[in-house]
mmCIF file of C-alpha atoms in Angstrom:
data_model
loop_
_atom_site.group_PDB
_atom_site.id
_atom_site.type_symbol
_atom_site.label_atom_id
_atom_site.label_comp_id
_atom_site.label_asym_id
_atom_site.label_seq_id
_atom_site.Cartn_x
_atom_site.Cartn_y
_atom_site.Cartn_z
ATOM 1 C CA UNK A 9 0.000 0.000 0.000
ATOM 2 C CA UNK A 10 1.512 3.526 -0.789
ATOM 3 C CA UNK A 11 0.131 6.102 1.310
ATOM 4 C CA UNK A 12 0.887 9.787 0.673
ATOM 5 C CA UNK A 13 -0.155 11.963 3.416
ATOM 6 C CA UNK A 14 0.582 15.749 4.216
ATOM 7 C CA UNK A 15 -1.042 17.739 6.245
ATOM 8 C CA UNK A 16 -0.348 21.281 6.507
ATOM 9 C CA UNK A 17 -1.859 23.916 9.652
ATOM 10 C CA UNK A 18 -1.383 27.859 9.237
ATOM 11 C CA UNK A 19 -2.736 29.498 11.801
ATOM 12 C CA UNK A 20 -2.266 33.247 11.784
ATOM 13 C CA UNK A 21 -3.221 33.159 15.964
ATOM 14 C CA UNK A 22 -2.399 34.923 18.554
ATOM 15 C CA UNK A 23 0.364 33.515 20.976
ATOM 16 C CA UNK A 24 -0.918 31.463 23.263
ATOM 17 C CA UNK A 25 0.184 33.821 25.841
ATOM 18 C CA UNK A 26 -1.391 36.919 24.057
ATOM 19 C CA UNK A 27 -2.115 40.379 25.127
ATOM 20 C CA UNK A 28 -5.691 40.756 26.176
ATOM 21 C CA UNK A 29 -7.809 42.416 23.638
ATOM 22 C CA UNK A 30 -6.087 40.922 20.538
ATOM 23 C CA UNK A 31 -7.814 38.947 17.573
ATOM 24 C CA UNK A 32 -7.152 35.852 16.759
ATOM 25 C CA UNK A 33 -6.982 34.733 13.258
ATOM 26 C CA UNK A 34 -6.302 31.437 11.604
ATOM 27 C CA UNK A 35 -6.988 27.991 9.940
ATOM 28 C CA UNK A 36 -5.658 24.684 8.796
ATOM 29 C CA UNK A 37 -5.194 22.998 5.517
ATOM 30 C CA UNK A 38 -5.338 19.770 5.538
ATOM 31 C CA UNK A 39 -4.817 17.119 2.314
ATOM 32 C CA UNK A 40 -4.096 13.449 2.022
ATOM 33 C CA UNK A 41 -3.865 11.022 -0.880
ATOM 34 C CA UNK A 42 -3.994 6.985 -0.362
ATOM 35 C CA UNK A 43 -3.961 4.153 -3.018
ATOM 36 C CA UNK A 44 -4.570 0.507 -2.614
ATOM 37 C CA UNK A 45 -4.513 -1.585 -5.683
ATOM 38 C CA UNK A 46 -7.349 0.185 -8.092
ATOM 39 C CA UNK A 47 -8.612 1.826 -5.098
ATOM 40 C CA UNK A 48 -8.141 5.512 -4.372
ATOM 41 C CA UNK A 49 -9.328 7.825 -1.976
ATOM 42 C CA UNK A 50 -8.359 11.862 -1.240
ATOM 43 C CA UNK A 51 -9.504 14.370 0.729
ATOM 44 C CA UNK A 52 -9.061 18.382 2.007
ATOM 45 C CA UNK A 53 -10.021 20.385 4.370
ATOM 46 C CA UNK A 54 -10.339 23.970 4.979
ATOM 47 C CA UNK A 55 -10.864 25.260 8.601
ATOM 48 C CA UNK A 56 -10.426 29.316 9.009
ATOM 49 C CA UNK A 57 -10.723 30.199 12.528
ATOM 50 C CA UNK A 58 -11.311 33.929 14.277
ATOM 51 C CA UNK A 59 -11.885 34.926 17.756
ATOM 52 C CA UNK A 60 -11.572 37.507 20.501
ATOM 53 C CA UNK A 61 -8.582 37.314 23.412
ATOM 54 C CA UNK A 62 -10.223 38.170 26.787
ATOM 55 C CA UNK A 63 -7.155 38.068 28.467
ATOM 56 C CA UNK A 64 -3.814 36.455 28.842
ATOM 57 C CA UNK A 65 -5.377 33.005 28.887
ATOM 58 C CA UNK A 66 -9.248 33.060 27.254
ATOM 59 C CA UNK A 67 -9.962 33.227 23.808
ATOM 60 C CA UNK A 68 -13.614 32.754 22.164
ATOM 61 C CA UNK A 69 -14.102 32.519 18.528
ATOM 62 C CA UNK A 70 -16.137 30.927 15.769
ATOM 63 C CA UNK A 71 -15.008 28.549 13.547
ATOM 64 C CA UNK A 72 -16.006 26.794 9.911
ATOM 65 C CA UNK A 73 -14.723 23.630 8.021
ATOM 66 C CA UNK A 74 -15.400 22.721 4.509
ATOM 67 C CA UNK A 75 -14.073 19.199 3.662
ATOM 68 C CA UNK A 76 -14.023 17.768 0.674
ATOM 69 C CA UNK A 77 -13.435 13.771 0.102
ATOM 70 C CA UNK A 78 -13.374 10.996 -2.814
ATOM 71 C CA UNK A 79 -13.120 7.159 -2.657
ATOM 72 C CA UNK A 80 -13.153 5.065 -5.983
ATOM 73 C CA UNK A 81 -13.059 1.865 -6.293
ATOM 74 C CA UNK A 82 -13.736 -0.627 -9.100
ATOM 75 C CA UNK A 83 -17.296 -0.439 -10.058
ATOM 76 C CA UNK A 84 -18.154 2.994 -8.515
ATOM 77 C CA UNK A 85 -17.228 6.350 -6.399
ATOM 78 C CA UNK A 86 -18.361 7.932 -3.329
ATOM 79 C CA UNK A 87 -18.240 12.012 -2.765
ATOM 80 C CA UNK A 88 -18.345 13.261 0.679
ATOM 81 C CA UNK A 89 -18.936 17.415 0.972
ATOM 82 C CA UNK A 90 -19.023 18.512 4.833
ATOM 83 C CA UNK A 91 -19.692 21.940 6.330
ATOM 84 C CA UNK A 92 -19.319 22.678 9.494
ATOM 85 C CA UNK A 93 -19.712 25.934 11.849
ATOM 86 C CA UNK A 94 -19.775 26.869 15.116
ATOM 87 C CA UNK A 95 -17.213 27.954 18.060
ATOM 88 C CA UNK A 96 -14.729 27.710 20.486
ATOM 89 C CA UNK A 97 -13.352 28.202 23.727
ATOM 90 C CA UNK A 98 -9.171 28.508 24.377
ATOM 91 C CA UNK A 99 -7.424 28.437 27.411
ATOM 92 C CA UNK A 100 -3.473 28.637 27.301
ATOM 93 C CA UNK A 101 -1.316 28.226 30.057
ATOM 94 C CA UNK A 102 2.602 29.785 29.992
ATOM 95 C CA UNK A 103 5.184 27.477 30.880
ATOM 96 C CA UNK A 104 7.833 29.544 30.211
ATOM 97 C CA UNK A 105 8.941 32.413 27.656
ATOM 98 C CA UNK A 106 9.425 29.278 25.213
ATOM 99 C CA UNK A 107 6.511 27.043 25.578
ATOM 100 C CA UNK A 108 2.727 27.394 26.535
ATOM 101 C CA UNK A 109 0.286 24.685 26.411
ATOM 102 C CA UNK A 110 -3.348 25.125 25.215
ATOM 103 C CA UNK A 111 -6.644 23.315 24.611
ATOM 104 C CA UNK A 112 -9.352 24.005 22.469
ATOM 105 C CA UNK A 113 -12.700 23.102 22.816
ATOM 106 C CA UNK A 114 -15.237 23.292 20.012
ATOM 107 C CA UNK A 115 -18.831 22.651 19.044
ATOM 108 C CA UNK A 116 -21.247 22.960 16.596
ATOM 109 C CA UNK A 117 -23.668 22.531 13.546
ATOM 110 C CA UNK A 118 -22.384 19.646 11.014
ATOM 111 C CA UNK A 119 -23.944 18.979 7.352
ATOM 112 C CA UNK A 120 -22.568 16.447 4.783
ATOM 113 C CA UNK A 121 -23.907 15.489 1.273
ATOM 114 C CA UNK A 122 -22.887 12.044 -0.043
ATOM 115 C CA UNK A 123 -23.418 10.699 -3.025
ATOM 116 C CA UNK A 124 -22.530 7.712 -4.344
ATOM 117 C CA UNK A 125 -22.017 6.486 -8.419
ATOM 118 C CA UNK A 126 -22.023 2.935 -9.912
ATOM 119 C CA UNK A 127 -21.394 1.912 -12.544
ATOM 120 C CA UNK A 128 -24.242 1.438 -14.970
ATOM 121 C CA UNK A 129 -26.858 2.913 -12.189
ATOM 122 C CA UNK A 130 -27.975 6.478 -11.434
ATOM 123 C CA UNK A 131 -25.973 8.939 -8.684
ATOM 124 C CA UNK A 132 -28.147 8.353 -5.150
ATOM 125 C CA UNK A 133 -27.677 11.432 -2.941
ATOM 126 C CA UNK A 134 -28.072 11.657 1.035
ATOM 127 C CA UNK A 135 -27.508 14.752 3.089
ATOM 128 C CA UNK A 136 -27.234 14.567 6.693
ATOM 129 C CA UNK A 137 -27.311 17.331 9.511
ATOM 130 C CA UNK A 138 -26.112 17.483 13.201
ATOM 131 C CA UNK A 139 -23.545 18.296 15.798
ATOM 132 C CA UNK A 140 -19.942 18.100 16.568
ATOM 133 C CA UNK A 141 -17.643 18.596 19.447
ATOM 134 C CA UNK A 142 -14.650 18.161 20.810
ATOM 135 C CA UNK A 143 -11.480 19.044 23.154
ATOM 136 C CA UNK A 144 -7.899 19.087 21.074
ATOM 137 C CA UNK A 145 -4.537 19.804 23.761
ATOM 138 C CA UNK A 146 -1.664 21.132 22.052
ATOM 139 C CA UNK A 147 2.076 22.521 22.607
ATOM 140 C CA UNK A 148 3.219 26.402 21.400
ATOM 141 C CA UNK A 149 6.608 27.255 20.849
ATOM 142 C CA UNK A 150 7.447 30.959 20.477
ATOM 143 C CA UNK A 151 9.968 31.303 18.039
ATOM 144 C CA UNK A 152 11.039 35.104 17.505
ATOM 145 C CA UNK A 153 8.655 38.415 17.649
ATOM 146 C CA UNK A 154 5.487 36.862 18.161
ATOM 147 C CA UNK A 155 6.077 34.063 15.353
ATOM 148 C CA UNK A 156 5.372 30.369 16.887
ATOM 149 C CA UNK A 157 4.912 26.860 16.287
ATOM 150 C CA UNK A 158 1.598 24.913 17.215
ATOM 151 C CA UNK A 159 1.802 21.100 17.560
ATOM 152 C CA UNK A 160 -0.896 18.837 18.671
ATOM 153 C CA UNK A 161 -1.179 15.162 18.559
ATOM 154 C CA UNK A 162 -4.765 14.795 18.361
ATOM 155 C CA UNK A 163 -7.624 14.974 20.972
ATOM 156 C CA UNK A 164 -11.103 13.682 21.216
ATOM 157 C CA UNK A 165 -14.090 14.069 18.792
ATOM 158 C CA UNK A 166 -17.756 13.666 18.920
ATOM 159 C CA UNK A 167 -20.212 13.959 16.047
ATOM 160 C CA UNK A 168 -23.835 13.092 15.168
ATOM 161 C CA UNK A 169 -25.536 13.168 11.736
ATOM 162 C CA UNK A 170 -28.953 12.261 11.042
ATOM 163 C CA UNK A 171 -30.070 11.473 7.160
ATOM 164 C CA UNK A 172 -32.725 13.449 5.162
ATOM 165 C CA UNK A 173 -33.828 9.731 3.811
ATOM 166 C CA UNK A 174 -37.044 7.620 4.987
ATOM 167 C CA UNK A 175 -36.435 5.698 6.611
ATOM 168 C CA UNK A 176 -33.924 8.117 8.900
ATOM 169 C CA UNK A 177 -30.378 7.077 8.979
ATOM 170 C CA UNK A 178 -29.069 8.337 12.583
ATOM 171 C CA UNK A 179 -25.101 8.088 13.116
ATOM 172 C CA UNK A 180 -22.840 8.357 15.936
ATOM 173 C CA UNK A 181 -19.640 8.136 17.410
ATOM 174 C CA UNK A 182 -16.295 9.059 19.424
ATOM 175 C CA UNK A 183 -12.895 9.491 18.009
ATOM 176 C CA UNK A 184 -10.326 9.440 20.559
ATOM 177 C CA UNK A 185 -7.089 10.471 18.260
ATOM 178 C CA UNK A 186 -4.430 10.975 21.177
ATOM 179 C CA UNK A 187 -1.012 10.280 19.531
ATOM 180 C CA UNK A 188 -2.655 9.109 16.034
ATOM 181 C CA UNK A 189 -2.647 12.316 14.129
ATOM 182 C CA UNK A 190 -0.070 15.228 13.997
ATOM 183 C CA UNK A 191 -0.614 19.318 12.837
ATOM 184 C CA UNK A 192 1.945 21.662 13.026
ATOM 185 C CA UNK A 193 0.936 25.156 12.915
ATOM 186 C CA UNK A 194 2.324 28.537 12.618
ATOM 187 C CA UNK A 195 1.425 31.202 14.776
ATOM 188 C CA UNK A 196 1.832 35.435 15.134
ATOM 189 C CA UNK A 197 0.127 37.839 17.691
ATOM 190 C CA UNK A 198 -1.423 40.841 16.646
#
């Protein structure tokens, strides 16, 4: 199996030691390719992030994430479009002039449209709608005048979706990531 994977974070944010009244801007980019035999599958994602520094150690924002992903296989193809919006709470702690710590913890509204191609048959489409949420830890270096690195390792995801079909389709389910995925960010205070 060749597997091709990058995944790429920019985050224009604010350190995670800020100054109180400062914006945060940001987002992550996020692609990956995979091949197995005559099967294929890529995705991306697109997450822009902004929010409002209370202090030193609170940040609130809102938050959006258009994901786009593809699977084909012999005989057929499945297309997954997501959307998803809603915000976020961040608390940082200093540990020293070089590192801070911070978590993030998110929730809100989830759609995705699938549709699915065979060969020789028509294109069936479902859309679903529901909620998200989660808690992601992660590590900031400060590098030089506000510039910084952001590294997390994962975290712990919850989402529901419920189908637009009859009969309903309801789905459910935890990801607990800790230590399987890795983003690297880049970071600069306003």
């Amino acid at each position: 199996m060749k597997k091709i994977m990058l995944v790429l974070v920019f985050a224009v944010t604010g350190m995670a030691n800020a100054q109180e009244g400062t914006i945060l801007v940001g987002g992550n980019v996020g692609i990956s390719s995979d091949k197995m035999g005559d099967n294929k599958s890529s995705s991306f994602d697109f997450s822009p992030t902004v929010g409002y520094q209370f202090n030193d150690n609170m940040t609130v924002g809102l938050q959006a994430s258009v994901l786009n992903e593809t699977y084909e296989y012999v005989g057929g193809e499945n297309k997954n479009n997501g959307l998803k919006i809603g915000a976020f709470y961040r608390y940082s702690k200093p540990l020293s002039e070089l590192f801070s710590v911070f978590a993030d913890v998110s929730a809100g509204y989830q759609t995705v449209k699938s549709e699915t191609t065979l060969t020789g048959m028509p294109t069936t489409s479902v859309k679903s709608n529901g909620f998200y949420a989660g808690i992601t830890p992660a590590l900031f270096i400060n590098m030089k005048n506000s510039f910084g690195l952001n590294f997390s390792i994962g975290g712990l995801q919850y989402g529901s979706l419920k189908s637009d079909t009859t009969p309903e389709v309801k789905s459910s389910g935890f990801d607990f990531n800790f230590g399987k995925t890795v983003n690297i960010g880049i970071s600069k205070n306003f």
